[in-house]
Coordinates of C-alpha atoms in Angstrom, one line a residue:
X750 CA -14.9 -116.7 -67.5
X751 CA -14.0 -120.5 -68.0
X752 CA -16.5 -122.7 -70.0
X753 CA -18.1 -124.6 -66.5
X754 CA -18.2 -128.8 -66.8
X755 CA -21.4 -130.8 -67.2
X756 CA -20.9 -131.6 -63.4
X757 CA -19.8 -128.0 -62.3
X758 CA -23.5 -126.8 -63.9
X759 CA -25.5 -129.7 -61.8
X760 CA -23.3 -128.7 -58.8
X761 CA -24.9 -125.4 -59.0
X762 CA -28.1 -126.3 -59.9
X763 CA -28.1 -127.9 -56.3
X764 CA -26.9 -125.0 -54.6
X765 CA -30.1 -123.2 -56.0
X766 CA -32.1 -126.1 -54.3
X767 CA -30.5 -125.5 -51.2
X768 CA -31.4 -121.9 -51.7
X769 CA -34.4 -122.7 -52.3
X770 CA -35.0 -124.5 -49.5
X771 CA -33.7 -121.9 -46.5
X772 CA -30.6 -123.9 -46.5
X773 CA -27.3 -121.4 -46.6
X774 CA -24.9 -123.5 -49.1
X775 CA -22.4 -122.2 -47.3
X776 CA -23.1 -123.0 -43.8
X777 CA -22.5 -121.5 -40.2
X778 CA -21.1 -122.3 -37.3
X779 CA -21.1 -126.7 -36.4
X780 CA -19.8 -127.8 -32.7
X781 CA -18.1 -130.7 -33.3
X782 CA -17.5 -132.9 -30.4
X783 CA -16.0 -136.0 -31.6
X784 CA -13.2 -137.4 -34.6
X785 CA -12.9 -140.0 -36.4
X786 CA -10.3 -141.8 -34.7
X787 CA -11.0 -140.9 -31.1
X788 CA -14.2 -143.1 -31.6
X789 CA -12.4 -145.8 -33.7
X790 CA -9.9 -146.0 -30.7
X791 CA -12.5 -145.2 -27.9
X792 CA -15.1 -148.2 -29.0
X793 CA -12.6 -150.5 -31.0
X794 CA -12.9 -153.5 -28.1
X795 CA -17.3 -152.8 -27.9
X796 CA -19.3 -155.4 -29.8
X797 CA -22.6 -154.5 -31.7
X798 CA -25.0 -155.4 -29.0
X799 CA -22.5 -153.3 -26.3
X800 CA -22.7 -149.8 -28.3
X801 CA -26.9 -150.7 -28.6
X802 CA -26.9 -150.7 -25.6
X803 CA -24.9 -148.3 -24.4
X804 CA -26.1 -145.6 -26.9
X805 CA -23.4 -143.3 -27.2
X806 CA -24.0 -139.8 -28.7
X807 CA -21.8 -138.6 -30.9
X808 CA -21.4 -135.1 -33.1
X809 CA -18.8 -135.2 -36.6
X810 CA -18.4 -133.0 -39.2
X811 CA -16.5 -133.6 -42.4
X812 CA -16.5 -133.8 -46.7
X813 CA -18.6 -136.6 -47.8
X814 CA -15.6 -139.3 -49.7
X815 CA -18.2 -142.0 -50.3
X816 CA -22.0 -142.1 -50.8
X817 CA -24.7 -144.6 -51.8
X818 CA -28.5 -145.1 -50.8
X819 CA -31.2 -147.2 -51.7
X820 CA -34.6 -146.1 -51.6
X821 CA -35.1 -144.9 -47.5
X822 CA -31.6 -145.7 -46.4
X823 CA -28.0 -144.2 -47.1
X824 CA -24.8 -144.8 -46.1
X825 CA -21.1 -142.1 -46.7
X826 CA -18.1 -142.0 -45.2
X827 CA -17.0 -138.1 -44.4
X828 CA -13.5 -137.1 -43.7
X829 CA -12.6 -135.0 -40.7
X830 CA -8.6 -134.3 -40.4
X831 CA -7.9 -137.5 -38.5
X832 CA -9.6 -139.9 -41.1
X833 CA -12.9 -141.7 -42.3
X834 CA -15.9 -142.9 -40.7
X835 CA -19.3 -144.4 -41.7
X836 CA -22.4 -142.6 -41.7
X837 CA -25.5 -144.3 -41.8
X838 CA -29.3 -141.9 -42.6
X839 CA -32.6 -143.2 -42.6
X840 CA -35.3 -141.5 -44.2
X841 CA -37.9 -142.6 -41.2
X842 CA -34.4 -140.7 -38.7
X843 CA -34.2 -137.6 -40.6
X844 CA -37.8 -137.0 -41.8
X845 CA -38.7 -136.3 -45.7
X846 CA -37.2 -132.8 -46.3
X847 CA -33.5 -133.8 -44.6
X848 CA -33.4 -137.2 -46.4
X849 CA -33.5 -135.4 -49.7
X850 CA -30.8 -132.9 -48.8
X851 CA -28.7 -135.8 -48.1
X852 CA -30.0 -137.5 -51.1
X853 CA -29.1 -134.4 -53.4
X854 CA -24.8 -134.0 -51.7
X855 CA -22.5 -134.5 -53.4
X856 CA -19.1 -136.2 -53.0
X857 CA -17.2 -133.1 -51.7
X858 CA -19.8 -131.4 -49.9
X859 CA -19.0 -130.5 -46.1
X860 CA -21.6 -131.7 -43.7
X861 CA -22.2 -131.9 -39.9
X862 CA -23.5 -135.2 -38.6
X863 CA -25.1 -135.6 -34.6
X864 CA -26.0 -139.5 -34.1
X865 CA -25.0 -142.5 -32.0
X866 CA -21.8 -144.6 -32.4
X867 CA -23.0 -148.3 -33.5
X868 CA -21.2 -151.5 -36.0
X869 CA -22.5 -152.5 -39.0
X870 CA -23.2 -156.5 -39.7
X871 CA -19.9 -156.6 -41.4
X872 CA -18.1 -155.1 -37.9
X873 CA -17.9 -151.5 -38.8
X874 CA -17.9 -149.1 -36.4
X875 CA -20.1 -146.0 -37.9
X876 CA -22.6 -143.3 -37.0
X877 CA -26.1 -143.8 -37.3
X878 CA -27.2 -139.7 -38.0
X879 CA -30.3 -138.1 -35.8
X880 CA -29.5 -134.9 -37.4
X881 CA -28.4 -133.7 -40.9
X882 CA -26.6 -130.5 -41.0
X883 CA -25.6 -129.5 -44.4
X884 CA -22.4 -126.9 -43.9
X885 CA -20.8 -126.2 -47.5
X886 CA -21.3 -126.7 -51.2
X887 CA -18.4 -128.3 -53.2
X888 CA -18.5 -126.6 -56.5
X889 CA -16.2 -128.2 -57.9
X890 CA -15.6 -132.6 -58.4
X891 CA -12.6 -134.1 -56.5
X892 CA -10.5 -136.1 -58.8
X893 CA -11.5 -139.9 -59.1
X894 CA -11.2 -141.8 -56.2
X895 CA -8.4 -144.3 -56.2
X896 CA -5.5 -141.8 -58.4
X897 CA -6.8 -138.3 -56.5
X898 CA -3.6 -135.5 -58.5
X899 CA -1.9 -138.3 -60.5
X900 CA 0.4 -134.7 -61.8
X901 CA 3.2 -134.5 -58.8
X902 CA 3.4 -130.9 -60.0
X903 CA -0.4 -130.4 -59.7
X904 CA -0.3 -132.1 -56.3
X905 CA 2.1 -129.6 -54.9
X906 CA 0.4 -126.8 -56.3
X907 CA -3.5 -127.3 -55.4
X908 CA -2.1 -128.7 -51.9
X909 CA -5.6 -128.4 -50.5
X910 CA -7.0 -131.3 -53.0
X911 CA -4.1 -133.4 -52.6
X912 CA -4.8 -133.0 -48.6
X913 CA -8.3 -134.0 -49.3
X914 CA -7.4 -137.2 -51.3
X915 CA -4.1 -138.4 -50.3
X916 CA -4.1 -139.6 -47.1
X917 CA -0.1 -140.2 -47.1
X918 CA 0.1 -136.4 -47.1
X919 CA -2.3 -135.9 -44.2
X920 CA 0.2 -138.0 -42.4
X921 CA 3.2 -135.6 -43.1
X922 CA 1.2 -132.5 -42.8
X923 CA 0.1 -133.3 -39.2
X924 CA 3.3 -135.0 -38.3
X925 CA 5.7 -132.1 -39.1
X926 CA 4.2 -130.3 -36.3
X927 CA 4.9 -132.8 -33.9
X928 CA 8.6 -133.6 -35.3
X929 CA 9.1 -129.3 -34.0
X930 CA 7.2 -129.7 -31.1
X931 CA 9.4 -132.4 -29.9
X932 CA 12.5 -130.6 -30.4
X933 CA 11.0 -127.5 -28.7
X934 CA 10.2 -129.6 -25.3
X935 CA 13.7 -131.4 -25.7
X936 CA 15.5 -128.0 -25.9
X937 CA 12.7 -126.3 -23.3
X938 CA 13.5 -129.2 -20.9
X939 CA 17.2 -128.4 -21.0
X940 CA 17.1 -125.2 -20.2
X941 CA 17.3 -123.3 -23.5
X942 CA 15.1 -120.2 -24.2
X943 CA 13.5 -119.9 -27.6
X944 CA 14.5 -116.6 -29.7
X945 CA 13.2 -114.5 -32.8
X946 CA 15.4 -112.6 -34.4
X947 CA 15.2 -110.1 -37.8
X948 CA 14.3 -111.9 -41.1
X949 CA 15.4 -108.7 -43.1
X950 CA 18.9 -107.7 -42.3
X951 CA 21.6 -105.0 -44.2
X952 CA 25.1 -107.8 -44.4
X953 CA 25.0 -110.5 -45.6
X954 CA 26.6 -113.2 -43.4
X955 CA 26.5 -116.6 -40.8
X956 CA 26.4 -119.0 -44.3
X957 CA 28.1 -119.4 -47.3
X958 CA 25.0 -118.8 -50.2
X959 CA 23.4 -116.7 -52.5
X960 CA 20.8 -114.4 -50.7
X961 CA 17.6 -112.9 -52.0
X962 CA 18.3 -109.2 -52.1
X963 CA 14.3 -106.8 -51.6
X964 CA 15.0 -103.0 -51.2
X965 CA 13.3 -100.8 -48.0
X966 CA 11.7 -97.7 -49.2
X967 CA 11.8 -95.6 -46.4
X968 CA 15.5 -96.4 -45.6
X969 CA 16.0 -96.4 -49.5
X970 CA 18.5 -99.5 -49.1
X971 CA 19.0 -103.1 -49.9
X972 CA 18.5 -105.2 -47.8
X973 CA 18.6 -109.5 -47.9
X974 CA 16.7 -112.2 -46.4
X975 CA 18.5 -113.9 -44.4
X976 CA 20.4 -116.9 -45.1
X977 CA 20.9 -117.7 -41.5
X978 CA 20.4 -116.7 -38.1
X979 CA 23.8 -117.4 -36.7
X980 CA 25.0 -114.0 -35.7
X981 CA 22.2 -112.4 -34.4
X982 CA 21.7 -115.6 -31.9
X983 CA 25.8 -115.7 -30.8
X984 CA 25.1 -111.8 -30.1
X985 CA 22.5 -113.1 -28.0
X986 CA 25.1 -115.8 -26.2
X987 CA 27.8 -112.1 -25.5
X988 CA 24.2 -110.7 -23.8
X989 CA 24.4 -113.5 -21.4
X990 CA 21.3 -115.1 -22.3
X991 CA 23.4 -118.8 -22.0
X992 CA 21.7 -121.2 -24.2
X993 CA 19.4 -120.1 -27.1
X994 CA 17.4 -121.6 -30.2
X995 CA 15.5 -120.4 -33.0
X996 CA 13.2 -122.4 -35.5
X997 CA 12.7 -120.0 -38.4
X998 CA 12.4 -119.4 -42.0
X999 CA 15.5 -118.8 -44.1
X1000 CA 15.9 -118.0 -47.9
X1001 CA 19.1 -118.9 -50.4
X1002 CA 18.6 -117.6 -53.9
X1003 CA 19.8 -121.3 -55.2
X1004 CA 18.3 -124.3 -57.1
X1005 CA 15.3 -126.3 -56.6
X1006 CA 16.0 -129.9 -56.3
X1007 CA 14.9 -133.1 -54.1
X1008 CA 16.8 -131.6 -51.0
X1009 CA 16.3 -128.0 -51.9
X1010 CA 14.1 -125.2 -51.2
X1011 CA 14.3 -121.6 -51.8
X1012 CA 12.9 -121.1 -48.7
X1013 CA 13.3 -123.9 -46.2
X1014 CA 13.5 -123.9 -42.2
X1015 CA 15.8 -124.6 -40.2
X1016 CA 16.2 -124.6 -36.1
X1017 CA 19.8 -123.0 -34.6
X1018 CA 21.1 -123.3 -31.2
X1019 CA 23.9 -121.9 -29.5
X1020 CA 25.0 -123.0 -25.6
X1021 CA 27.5 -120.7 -23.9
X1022 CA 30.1 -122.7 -22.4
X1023 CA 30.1 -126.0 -24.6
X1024 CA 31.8 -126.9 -27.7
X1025 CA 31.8 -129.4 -30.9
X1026 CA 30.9 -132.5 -28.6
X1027 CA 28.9 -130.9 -26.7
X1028 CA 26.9 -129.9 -30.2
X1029 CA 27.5 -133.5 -31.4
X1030 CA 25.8 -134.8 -28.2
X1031 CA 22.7 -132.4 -28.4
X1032 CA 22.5 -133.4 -32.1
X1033 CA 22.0 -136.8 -31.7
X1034 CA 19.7 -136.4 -28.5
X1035 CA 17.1 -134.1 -30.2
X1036 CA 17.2 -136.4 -33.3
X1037 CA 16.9 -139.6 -31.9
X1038 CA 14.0 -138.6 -29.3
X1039 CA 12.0 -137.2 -32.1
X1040 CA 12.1 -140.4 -34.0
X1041 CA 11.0 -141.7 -31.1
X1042 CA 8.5 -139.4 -30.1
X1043 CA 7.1 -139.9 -33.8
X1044 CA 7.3 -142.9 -34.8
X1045 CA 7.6 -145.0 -31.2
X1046 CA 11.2 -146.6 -32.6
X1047 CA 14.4 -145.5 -33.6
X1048 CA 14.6 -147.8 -36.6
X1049 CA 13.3 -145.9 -40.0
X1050 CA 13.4 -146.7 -43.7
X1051 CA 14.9 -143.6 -46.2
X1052 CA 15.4 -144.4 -50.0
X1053 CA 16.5 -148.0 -50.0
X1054 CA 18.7 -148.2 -47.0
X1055 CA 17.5 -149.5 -43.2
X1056 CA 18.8 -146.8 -40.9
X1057 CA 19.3 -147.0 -37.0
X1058 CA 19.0 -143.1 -35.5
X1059 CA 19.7 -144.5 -31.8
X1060 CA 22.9 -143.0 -30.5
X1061 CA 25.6 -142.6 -30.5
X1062 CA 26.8 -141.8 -33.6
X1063 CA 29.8 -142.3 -35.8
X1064 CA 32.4 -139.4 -35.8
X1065 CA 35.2 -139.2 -38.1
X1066 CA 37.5 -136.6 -39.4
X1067 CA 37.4 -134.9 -42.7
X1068 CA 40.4 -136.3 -43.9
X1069 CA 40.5 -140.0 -42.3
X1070 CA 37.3 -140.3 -44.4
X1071 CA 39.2 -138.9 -48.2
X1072 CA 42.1 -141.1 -46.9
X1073 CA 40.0 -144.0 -46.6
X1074 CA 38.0 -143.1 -50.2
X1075 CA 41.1 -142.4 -51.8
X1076 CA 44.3 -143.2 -50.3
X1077 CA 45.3 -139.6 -50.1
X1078 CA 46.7 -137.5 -46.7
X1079 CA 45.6 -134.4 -46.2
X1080 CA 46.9 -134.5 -43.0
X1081 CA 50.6 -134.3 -44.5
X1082 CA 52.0 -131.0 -45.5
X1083 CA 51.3 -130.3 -48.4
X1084 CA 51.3 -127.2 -50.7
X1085 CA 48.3 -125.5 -52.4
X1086 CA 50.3 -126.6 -55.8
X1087 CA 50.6 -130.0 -54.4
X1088 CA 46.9 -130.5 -53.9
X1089 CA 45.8 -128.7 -57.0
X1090 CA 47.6 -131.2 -58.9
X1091 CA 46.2 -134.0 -57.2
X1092 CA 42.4 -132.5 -57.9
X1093 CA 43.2 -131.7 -61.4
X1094 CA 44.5 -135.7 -61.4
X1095 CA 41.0 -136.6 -59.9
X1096 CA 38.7 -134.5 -62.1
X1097 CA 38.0 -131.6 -59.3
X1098 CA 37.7 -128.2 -60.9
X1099 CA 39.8 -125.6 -59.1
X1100 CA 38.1 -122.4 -59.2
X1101 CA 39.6 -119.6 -58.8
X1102 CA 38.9 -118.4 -55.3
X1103 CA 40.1 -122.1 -54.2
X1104 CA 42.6 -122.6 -51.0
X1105 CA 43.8 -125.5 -49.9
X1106 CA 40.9 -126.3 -47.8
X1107 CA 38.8 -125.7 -50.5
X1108 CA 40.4 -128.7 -52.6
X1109 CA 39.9 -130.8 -49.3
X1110 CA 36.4 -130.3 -48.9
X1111 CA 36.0 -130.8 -52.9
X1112 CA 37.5 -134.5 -52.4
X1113 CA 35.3 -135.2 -49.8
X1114 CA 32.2 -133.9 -51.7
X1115 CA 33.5 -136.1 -54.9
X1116 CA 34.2 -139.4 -53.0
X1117 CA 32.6 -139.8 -49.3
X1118 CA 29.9 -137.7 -48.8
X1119 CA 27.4 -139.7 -50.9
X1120 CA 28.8 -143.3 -49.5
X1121 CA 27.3 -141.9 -45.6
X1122 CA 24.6 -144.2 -44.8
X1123 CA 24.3 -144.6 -41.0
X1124 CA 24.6 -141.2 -38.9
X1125 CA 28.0 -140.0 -38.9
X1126 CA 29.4 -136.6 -37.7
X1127 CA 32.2 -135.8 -39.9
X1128 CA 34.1 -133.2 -38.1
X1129 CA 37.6 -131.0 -38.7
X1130 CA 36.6 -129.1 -41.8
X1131 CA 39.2 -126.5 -44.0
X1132 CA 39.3 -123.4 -42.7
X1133 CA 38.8 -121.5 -45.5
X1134 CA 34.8 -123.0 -45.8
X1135 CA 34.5 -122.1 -41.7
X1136 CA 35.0 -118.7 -41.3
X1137 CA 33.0 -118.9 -38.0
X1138 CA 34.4 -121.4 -36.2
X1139 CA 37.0 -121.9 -34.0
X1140 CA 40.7 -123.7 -35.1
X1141 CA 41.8 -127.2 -34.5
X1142 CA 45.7 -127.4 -33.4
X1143 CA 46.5 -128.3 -36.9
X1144 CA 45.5 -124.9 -37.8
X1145 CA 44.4 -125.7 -41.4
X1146 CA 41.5 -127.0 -40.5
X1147 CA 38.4 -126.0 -37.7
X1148 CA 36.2 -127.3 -35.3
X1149 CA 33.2 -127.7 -37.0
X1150 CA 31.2 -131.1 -37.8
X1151 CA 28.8 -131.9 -40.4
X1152 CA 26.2 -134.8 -40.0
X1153 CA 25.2 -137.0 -43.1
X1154 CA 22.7 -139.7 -42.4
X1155 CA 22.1 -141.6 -46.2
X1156 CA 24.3 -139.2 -48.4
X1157 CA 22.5 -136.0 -47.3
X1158 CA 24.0 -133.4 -44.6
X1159 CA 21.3 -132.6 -41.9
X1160 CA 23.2 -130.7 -39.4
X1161 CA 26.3 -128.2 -39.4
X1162 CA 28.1 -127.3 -35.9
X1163 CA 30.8 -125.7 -34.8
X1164 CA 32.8 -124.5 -31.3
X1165 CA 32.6 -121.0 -32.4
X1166 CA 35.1 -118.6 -32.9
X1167 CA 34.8 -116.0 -30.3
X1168 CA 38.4 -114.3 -30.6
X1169 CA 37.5 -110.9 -32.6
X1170 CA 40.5 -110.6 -33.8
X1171 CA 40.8 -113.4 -35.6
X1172 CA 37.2 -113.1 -36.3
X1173 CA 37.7 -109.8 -38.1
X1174 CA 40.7 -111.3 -40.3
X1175 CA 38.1 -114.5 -41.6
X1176 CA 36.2 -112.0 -42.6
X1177 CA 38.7 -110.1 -44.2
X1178 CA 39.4 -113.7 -46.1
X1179 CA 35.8 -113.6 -47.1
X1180 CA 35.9 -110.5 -48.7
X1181 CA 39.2 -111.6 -50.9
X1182 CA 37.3 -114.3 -52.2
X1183 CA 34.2 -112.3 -53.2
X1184 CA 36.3 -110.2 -54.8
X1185 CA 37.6 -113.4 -56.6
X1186 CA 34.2 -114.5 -58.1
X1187 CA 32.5 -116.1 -54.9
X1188 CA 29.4 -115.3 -54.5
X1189 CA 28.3 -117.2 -51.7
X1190 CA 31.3 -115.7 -49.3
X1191 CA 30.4 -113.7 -46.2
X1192 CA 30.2 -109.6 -46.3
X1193 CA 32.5 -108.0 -42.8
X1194 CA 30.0 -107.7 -40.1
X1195 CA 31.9 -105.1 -37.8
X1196 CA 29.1 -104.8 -35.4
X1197 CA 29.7 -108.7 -34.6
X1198 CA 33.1 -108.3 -34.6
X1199 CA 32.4 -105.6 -32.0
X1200 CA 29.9 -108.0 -30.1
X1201 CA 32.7 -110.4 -29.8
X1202 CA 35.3 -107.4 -28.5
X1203 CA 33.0 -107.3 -25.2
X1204 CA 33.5 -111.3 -24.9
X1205 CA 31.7 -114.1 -25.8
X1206 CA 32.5 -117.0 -24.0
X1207 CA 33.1 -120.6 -25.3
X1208 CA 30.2 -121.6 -26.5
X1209 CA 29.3 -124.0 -29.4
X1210 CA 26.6 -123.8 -32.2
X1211 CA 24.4 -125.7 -34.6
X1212 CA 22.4 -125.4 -37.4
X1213 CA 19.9 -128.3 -38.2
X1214 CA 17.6 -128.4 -41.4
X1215 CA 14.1 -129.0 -40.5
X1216 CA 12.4 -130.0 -43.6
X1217 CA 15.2 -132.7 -44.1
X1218 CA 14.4 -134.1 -41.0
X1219 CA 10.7 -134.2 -41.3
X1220 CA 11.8 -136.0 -45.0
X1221 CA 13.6 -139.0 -43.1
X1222 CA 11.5 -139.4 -40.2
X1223 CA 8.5 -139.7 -42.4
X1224 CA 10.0 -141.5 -45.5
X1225 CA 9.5 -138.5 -48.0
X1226 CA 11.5 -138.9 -51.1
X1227 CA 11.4 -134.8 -51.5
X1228 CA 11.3 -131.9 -50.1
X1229 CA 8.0 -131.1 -51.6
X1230 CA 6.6 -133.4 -49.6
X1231 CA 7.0 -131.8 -46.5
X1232 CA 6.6 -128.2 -47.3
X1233 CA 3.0 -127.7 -47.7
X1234 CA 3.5 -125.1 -50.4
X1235 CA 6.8 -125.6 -51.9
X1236 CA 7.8 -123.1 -54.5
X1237 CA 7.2 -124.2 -58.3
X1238 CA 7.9 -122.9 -61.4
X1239 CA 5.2 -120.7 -63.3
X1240 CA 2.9 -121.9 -65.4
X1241 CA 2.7 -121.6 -69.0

């Protein structure tokens, strides 16, 4: 067992008190009635001598974050999930035996407080406690006050502490929730029915990654988690069930950076009978009325740059943007020799798997994707990174879009590919590149190609990242900020 702190042993020592005294240190069941903020909000306009008088009852519960007393009288703050608020105990209130309880908490400790609301001198609207109810023992010290986990690794992995102390990741925790919510009412409202579909799947396909790879031991196969939900849903869309979402968990067997998560979330819609604008018009709808819903504007703030989210947004193609970066045409024809030369010219590694879409989308990863600052949807991506959706007329490249709001994609769409045969030949494609060395390329799914043989109708498709979202509509540098538990390397 670990050697226990000075504090740690007093900490104990008072549980035995509380022992000692019929008290479980460990509590039972506490109806709370009223929050922190409700009553902030509720009696913010009442003046001292208008709460006297109207003596308003009131029953809290929370960990004590400040204490102090002076001979008979005491005053804490306790912390429910909404905030702070001001408790003030009397010895002549309580009586002898509940004064000295509250005399003997600690910081930490979990208490239950029934009262009435009143201010202070100084204009502080707080409870003055009837009733002491001591709920749990805090073993353990929270860090000091004003620095709480000053180790950013230490504050993603004891998440509970940094909760407890840092109030600037309450306010992410609680408003990730309501960033979902609003996209589930906006999608609800038009008329699209939520889905779940299989996290463990046998092929490997509906994004270009690396998947996590578990094995089933009744089956005795392989399986992956998925690194989409793509074709499941459009087999959904050939059932006939019209428009469809699904917010769920997805893994990629990749590395761990600001914007990157081995297991992240994501929400995925498909709508029978639209296409790319349609997607681009649903995209900037569900993003701007969540900003909205969140933060009551559509104006945010995101790593140094002022951002406007109110549609509509910029959309430009692929190749006007390289064009515009670098003076090069894609549009012209132009061999696979041709453009290797030109990316060998501009310091673009050519792997070996590379078409000549691939050099396209490798320009535009080199020179425009990080210069996006504003929401634009960049649209008309290479075919041979969109094996899913559907051809432009210049046949080299797709109908798919991208949105980047300050350097970062958020959002991937396309007017999906519904022609099996052609659908059956991309993936055909895919399987010449793994071949190659790519090892992020699609596996042939020939049950969705067979999906797609009894007809899927035009429909279009998007894929949205939810936990960079919840980053730029809170301000979160990372995207440890807004997973609760992100993964982290092991410890020494």
């Amino acid at each position: 067992m670990r050697e226990l702190t000075e504090q740690e042993i007093v900490r104990r020592e008072k549980l035995e008190y509380l022992k000692e005294k019929g008290i479980n240190p460990f509590g039972q069941r506490f109806d709370v009635k009223d929050y922190s903020n409700e009553l902030k909000e509720k009696y913010k306009d009442q003046t001292k001598e208008e709460l006297i008088e109207m003596n308003i009852p009131a029953v809290v519960a929370g960990r004590i974050m400040t204490k102090r007393g002076k001979g008979k009288v005491g005053f804490m703050h306790i912390q429910d999930k909404y905030g702070q608020i001001q408790i003030y105990v009397r010895q002549d209130i309580l009586g002898e035996d509940n004064y000295d309880v509250f005399k003997k908490a600690d910081i930490g400790d979990i208490v239950g407080i029934e009262g009435t609301v009143f201010r202070t001198d100084t204009g502080e609207l707080s409870i003055k406690a009837t009733k002491y109810t001591h709920l749990s023992k805090a073993l353990r010290p929270l860090p000091e006050k004003f620095h709480g986990l000053t180790d950013t690794e230490e504050r993603y992995r004891r998440r509970y502490v940094d909760l407890i102390m840092n109030e600037d990741a309450r306010r992410v925790a609680f408003a990730r929730p309501k960033i979902i919510r609003s996209i589930q009412h906006y999608l609800d409202n038009l008329g699209y029915t939520e889905v779940e579909t299989p996290v463990l799947g046998t092929i490997l396909g509906g994004a270009a990654a690396r998947p996590f790879v578990t094995h089933h031991n009744t089956l005795d196969i392989d399986m992956y988690l998925r690194i989409a939900t793509e074709l499941s849903l459009k087999r959904l869309i050939v059932g006939g069930m019209d428009g469809v979402y699904e917010i769920g968990r997805l893994f990629r067997n990749e590395g761990m950076d600001k914007n990157h998560n081995p297991e992240f979330t994501t929400i995925e819609v498909y709508k029978a009978f639209s296409d790319l604008e349609g997607m681009m018009d649903l995209t900037e709808g569900l993003i701007s009325n969540a900003c909205m819903e969140l933060n009551g504007s559509y104006e945010i703030e995101f790593r140094g740059n002022h951002i406007s989210l109110k549609p509509p947004y910029k959309r430009c193609h692929m190749v006007d943007l390289i064009k515009e970066k670098t003076g090069i045409d894609f549009f012209q024809d132009m061999s696979f020799e041709d453009a290797k030369k030109l990316a060998l010219e501009h310091g673009i590694e050519v792997e070996d798997h590379f078409g000549y879409g691939h050099i396209v989308n490798a320009f535009f990863e080199k020179y425009v994707e990080e210069t996006i600052t504003e929401p634009t949807f960049v649209f008309g991506h290479p075919v041979e990174i969109s094996p899913l959706a559907r051809k432009s007329k210049d046949e080299r490249f797709t109908e798919r879009f991208e949105l980047f709001i300050g350097g970062s994609e958020y959002a991937n769409a396309f007017t999906e590919l519904n022609d099996p045969i052609d659908q059956e030949q991309r993936f055909l494609n895919q399987l010449a590149e793994k071949e190659k060395g790519n090892e992020e390329a699609n596996e042939m799914d020939t049950d969705y190609v067979e999906a797609l043989e009894y007809g899927m109708p035009p429909t279009g498709g998007m894929g949205l990242g939810i936990d960079r979202l919840v980053m730029l509509l809170t301000g979160s540098e990372t995207i440890r900020e807004v997973i609760l538990f992100p993964t982290m390397k092991l410890k020494d």
